[in-house]
Tab-separated table of C-alpha atoms in Angstrom:
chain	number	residue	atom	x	y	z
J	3	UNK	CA	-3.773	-14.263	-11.136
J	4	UNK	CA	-3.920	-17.913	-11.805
J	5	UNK	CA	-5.747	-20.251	-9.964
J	6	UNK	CA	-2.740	-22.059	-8.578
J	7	UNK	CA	-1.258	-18.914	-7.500
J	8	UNK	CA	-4.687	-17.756	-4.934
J	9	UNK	CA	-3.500	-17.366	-1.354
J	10	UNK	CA	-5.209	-16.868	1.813
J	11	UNK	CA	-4.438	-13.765	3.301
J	12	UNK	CA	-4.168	-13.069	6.809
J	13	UNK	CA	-7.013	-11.852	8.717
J	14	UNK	CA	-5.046	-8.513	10.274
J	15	UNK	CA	-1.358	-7.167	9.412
J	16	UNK	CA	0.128	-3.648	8.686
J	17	UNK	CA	-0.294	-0.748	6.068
J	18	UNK	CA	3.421	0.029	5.629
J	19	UNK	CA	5.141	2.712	7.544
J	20	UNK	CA	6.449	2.507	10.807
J	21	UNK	CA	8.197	4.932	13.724
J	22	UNK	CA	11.840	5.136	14.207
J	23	UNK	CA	14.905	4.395	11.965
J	24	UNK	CA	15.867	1.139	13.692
J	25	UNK	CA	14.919	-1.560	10.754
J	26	UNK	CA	15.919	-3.904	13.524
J	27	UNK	CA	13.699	-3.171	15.398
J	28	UNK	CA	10.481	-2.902	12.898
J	29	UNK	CA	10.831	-6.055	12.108
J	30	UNK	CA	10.974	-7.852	15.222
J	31	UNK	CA	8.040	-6.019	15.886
J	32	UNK	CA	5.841	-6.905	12.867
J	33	UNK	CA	6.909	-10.045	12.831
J	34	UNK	CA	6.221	-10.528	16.380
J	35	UNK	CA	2.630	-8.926	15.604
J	36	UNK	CA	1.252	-10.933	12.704
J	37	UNK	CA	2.648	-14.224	12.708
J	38	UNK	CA	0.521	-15.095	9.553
J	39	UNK	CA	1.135	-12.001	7.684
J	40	UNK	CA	4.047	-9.727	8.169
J	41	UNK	CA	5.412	-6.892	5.865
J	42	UNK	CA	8.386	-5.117	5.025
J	43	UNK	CA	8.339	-2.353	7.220
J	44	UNK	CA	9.064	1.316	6.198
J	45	UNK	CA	10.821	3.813	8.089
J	46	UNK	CA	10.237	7.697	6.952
J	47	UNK	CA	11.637	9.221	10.170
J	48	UNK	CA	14.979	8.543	8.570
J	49	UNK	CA	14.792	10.760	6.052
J	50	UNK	CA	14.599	11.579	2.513
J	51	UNK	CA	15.195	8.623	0.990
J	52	UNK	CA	13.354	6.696	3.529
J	53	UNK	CA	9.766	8.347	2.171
J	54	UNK	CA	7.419	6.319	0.746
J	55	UNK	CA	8.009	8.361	-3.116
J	56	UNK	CA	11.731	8.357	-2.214
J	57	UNK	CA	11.623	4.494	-1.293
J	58	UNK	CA	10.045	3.895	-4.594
J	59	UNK	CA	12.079	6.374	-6.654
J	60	UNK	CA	14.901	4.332	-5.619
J	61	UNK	CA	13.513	1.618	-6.656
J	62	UNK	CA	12.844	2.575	-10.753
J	63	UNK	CA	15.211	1.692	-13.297
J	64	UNK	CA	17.168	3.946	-15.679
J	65	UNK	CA	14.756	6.666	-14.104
J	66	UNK	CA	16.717	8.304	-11.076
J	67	UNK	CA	15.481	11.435	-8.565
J	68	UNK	CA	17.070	13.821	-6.229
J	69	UNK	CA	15.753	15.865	-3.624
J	70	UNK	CA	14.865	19.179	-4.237
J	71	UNK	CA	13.189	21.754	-2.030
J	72	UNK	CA	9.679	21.019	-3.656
J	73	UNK	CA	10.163	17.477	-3.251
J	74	UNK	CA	11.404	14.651	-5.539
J	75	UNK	CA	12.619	15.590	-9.237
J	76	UNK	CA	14.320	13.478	-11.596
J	77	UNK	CA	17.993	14.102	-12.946
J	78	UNK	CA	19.973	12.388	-15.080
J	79	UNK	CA	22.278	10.052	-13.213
J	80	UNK	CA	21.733	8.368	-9.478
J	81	UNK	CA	22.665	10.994	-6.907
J	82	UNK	CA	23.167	10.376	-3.176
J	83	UNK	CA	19.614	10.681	-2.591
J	84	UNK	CA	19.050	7.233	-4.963
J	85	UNK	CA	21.868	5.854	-3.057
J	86	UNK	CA	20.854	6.064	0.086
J	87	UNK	CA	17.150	5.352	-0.580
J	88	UNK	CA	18.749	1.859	-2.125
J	89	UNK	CA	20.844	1.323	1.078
J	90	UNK	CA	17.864	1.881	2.976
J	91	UNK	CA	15.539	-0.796	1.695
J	92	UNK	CA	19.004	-2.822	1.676
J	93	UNK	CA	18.931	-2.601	5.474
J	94	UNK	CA	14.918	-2.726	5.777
J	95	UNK	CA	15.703	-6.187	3.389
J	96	UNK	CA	18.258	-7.514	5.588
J	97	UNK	CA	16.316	-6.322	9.158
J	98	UNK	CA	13.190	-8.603	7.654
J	99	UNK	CA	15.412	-11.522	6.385
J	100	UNK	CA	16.826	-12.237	9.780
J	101	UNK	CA	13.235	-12.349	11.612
J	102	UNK	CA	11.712	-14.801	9.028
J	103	UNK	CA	13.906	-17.543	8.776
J	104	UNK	CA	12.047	-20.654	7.642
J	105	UNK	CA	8.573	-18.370	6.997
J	106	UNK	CA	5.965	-19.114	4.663
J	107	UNK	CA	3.061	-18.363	4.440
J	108	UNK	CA	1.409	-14.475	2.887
J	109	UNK	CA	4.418	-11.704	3.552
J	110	UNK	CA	3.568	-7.854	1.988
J	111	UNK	CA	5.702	-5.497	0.530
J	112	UNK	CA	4.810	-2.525	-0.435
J	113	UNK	CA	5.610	0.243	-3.455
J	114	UNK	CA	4.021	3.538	-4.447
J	115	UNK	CA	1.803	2.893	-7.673
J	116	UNK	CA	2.190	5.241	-10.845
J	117	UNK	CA	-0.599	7.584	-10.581
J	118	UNK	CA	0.689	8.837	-6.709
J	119	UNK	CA	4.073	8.685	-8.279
J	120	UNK	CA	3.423	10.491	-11.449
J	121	UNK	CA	1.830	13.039	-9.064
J	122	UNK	CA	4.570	13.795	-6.673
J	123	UNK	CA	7.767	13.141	-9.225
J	124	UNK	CA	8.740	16.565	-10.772
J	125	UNK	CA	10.341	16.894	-14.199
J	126	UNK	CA	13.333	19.103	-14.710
J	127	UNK	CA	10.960	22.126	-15.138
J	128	UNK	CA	9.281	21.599	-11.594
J	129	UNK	CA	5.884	20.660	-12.476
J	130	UNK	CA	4.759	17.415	-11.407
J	131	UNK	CA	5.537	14.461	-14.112
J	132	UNK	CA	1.653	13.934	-14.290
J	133	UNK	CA	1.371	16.678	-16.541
J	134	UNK	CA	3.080	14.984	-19.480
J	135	UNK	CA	1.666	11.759	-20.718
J	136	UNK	CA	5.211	10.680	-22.250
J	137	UNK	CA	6.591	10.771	-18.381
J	138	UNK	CA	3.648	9.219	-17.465
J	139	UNK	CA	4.557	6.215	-19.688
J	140	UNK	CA	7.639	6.191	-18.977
J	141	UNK	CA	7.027	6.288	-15.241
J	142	UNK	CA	5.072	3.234	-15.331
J	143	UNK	CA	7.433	1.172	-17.237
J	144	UNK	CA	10.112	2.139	-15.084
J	145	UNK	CA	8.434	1.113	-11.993
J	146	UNK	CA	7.642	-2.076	-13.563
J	147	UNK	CA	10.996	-3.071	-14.339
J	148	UNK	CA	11.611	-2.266	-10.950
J	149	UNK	CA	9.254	-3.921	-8.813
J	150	UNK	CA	9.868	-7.040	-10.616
J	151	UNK	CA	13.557	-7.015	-9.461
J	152	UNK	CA	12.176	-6.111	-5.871
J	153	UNK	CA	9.746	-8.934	-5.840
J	154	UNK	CA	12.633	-11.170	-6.953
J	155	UNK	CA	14.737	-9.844	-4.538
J	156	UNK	CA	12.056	-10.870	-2.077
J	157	UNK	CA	11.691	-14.242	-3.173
J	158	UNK	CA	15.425	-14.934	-2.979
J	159	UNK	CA	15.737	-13.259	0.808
J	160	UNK	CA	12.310	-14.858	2.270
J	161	UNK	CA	11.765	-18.287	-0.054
J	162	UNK	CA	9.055	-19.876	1.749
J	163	UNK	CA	6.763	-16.527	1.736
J	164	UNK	CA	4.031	-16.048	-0.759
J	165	UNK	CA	4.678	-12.380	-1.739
J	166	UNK	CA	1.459	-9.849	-1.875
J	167	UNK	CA	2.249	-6.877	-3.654
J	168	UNK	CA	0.293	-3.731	-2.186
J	169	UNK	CA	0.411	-0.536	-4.548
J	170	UNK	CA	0.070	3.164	-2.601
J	171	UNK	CA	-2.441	5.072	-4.728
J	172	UNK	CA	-3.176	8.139	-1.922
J	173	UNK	CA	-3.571	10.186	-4.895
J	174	UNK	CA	-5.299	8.281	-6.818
J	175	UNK	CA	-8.674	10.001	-6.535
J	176	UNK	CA	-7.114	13.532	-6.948
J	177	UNK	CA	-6.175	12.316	-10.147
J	178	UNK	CA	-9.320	11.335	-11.782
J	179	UNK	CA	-10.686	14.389	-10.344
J	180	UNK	CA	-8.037	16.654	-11.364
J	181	UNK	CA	-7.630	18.282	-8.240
J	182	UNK	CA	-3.210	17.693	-8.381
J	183	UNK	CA	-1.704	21.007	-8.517
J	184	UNK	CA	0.570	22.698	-10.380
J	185	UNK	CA	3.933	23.999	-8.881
J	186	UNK	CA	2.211	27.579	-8.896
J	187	UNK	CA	-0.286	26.564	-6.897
J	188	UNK	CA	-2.759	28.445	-8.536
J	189	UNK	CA	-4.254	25.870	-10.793
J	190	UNK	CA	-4.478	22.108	-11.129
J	191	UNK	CA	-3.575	19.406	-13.998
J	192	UNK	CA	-6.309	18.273	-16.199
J	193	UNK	CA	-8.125	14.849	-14.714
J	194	UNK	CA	-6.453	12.135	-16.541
J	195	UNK	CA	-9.051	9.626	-18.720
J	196	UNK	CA	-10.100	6.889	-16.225
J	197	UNK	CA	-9.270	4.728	-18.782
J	198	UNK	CA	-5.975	5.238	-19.212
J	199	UNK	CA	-5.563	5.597	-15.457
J	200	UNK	CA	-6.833	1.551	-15.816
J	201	UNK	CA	-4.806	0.684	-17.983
J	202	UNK	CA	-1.869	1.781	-16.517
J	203	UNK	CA	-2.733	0.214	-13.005
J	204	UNK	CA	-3.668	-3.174	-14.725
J	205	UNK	CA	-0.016	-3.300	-16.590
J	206	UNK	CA	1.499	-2.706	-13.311
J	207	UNK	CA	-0.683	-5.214	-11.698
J	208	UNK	CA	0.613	-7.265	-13.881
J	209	UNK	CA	4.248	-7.611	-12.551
J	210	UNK	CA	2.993	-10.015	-10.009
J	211	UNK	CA	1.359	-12.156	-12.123
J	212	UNK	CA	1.552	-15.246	-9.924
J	213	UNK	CA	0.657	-13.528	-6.760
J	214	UNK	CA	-2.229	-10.739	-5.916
J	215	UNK	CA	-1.711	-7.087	-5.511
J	216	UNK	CA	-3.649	-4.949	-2.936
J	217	UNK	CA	-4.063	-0.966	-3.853
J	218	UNK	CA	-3.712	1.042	-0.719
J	219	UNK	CA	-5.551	4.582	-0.081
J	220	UNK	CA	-6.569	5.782	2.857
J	221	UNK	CA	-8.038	9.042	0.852
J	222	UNK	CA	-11.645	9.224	0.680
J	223	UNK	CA	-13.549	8.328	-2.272
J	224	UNK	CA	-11.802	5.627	-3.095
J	225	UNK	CA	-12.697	4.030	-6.999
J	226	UNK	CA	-13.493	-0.123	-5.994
J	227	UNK	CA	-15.062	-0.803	-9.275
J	228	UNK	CA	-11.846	0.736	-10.984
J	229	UNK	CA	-9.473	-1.073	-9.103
J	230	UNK	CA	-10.960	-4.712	-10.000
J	231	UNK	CA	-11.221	-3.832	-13.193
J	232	UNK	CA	-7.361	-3.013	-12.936
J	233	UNK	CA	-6.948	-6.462	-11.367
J	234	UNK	CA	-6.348	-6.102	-7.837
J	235	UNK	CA	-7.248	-8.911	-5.800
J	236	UNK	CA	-7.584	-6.728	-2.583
J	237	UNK	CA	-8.380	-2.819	-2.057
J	238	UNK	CA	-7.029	-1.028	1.329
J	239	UNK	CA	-8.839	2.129	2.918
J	240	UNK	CA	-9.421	3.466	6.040
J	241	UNK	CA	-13.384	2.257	7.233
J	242	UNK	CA	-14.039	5.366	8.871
J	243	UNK	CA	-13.746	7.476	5.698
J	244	UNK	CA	-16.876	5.434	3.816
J	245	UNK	CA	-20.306	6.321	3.291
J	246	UNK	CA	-23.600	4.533	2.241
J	247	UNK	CA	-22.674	5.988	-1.487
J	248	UNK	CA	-19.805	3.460	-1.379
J	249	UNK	CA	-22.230	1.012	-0.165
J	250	UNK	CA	-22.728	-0.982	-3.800
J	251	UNK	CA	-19.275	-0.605	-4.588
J	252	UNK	CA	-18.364	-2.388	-1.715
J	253	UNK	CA	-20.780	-4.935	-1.913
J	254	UNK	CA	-20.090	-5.806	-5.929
J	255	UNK	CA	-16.269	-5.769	-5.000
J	256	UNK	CA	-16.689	-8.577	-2.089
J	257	UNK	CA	-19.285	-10.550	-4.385
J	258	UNK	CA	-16.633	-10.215	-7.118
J	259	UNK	CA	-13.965	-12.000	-5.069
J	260	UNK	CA	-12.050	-9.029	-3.527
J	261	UNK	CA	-10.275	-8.714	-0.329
J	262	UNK	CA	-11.719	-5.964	1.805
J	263	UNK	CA	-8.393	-4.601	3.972
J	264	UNK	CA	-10.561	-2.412	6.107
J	265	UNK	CA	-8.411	-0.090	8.230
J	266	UNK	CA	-10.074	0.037	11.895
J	267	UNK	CA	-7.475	0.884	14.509
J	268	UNK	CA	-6.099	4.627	14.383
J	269	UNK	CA	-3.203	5.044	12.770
J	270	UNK	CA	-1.595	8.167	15.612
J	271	UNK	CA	-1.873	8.205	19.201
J	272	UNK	CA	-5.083	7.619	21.006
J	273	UNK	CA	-7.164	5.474	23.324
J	274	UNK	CA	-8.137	1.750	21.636
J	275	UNK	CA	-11.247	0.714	22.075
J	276	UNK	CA	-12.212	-3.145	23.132
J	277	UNK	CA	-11.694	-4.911	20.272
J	278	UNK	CA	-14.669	-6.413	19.464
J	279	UNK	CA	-16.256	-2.324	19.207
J	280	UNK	CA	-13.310	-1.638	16.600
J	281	UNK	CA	-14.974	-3.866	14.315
J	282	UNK	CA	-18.529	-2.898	14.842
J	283	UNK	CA	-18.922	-1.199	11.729
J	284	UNK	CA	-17.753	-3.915	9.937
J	285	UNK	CA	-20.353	-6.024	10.767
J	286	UNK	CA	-23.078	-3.276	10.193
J	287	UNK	CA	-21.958	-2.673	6.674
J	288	UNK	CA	-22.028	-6.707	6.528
J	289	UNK	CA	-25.535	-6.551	7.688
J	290	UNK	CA	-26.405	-3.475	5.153
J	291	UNK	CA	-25.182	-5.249	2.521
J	292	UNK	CA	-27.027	-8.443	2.976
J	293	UNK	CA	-24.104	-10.215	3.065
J	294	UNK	CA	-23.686	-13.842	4.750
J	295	UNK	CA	-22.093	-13.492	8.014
J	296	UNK	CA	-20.209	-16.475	7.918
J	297	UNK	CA	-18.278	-15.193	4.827
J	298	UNK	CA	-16.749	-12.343	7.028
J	299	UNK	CA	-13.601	-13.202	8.129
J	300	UNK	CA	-12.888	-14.558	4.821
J	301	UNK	CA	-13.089	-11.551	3.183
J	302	UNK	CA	-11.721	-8.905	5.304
J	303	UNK	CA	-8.033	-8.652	6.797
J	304	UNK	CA	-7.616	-5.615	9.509
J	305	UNK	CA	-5.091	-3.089	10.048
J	306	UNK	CA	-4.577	0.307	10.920
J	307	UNK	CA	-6.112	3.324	8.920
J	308	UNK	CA	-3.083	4.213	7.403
J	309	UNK	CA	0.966	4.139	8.024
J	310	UNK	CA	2.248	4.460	11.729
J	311	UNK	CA	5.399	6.685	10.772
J	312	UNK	CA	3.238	9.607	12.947
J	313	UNK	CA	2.686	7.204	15.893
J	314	UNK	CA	4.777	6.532	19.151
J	315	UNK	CA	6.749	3.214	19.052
J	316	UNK	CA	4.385	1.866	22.159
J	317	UNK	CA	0.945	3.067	20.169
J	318	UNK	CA	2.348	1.534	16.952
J	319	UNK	CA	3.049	-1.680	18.884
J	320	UNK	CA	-0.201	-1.946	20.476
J	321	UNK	CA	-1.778	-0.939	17.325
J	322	UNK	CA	-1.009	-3.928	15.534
J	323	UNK	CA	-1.597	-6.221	18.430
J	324	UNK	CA	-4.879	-4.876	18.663
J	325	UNK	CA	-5.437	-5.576	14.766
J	326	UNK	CA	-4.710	-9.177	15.675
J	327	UNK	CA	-7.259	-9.275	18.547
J	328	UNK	CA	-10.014	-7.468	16.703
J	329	UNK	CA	-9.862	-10.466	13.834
J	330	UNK	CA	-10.048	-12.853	16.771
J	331	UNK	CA	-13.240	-10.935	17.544
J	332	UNK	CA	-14.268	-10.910	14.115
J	333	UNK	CA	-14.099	-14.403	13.251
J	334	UNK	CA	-15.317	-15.754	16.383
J	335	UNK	CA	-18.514	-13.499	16.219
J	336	UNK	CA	-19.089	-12.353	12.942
J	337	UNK	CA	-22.847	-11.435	13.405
């Protein structure tokens, strides 16, 4: 990412997903949540299409799915399950476009990334498209083709925003581990070469070349140093799932320039604490690390620990708000 093309983030917004199939209704709610950094809000109650890999499978270009009973597997022409994934993110599209009239400032979208993709995509035999490194390929050109007519698409609807491209890698880790597996069950597909699994990331990074990509998992384990080598200017995880072992990963990543988006509030249905003991453990890890306190705010942004498709529309809404109020706490007392 160039130097002309750095933005300041937003100190809390959204992961991705939220409840309910009203895409009216979403947005007007993030929106109204993080006036400094919305998102394009997905909506997997609404069904298969409507899934984060069906969302994205909609999205790919001369590479079209259907829905099977083992999930998503890819045929040979666009089906009614492409279609209405397409008409979907039309609505989701035209739902945003209407609430941010005259925005700018940092706006997120969001896409599945290849590896998560590769993992859940079946080929015509039923086993999962990460088990040939031909699909594989041809996965991640697809999806860049594709997410660079999304991100125009963006630009055109919401002109004023400054686009930040966050990639869903849930999988991710499985992956280098080699703990996917196969349709049988029974076993699992090789661990693919952490180099090529880098590669691959950093030529989809790539797309967005004048604006920074975040990669989203809210698995444990997740690979920092891997994911800045890839590029990305910003790495998403849910903060409860750390450990000291992640401790110098964390702390080169930061030093290195990246944008911590540490997920804090719970992402289903429970009590919310005050917010400034949400963030509590942000400012331990700060003080572990021997990191300046001052430098805090500017390097973390807040949100949940993961979608809110699983939460009530009055948790999800208080969720976010409390996101916002727990960066207020944050930066005004970072020590």
């Amino acid at each position: 990412m160039s130097e002309d093309s750095q933005i300041r983030f937003g100190a809390a917004t959204g992961v991705g997903s939220m409840p309910g199939g009203d895409a009216r209704e979403a947005a007007r709610t993030v929106t109204g949540s993080f006036e400094d950094f919305p998102f394009l809000a997905e909506l997997p109650a609404r069904g298969p299409g409507a899934d984060m890999i069906g969302r994205t499978a909609g999205m790919l270009v001369d590479l079209y799915a259907r829905v099977e009973p083992s999930g998503w597997r890819f045929g040979d022409r666009p089906g009614r399950d492409t279609k209405r994934a397409r008409s979907w993110l039309g609505e989701d599209l035209d739902a945003l476009e209407e609430f941010t009239q005259g925005y700018e400032g940092p706006l997120k979208v969001q896409a599945v990334g290849p590896w998560t993709l590769a993992a859940a995509l079946e080929l015509k035999n039923g086993e999962s498209a990460l088990s040939d490194p031909g699909a594989c390929r041809d996965l991640a050109g697809s999806l860049v083709e594709g997410l660079r007519l999304h991100l125009d698409e963006m630009r055109r609807r919401v002109p004023g925003a400054r686009l930040v491209l966050q990639l869903d890698e849930p999988s991710l880790t499985s992956v280098l581990r080699g703990q996917v597996r196969t349709a049988s069950g029974y076993r699992t597909h090789r661990a693919v070469d952490r180099q090529i699994v880098e590669a691959t990331l950093r030529d989809v990074v790539g797309v967005h070349a004048d604006g920074p990509v975040v990669v989203h998992s809210c698995a444990p384990d997740v690979p920092f140093a891997l994911l800045r080598r890839a590029g990305a200017a910003g790495v998403s995880f849910d903060f409860s799932l750390l450990t000291e072992r992640d401790d110098d990963a964390i702390g080169e990543a930061v030093e290195g320039g990246t944008r911590l988006f540490a997920g804090v509030v719970a992402s289903t249905d429970g009590p919310l604490s005050d917010p400034a003991g949400s963030v509590m453990g942000v400012r331990t890890l700060w003080r572990r690390l021997g990191l300046r306190p001052g430098a805090l705010a500017d390097a973390v942004t807040l949100t949940p620990t993961c979608g809110l498709a699983g939460a009530s529309p009055d948790y999800a809404r208080r969720a976010l708000a409390h996101c916002v109020r727990a960066a207020r706490s944050l930066a005004d007392n970072p020590e």
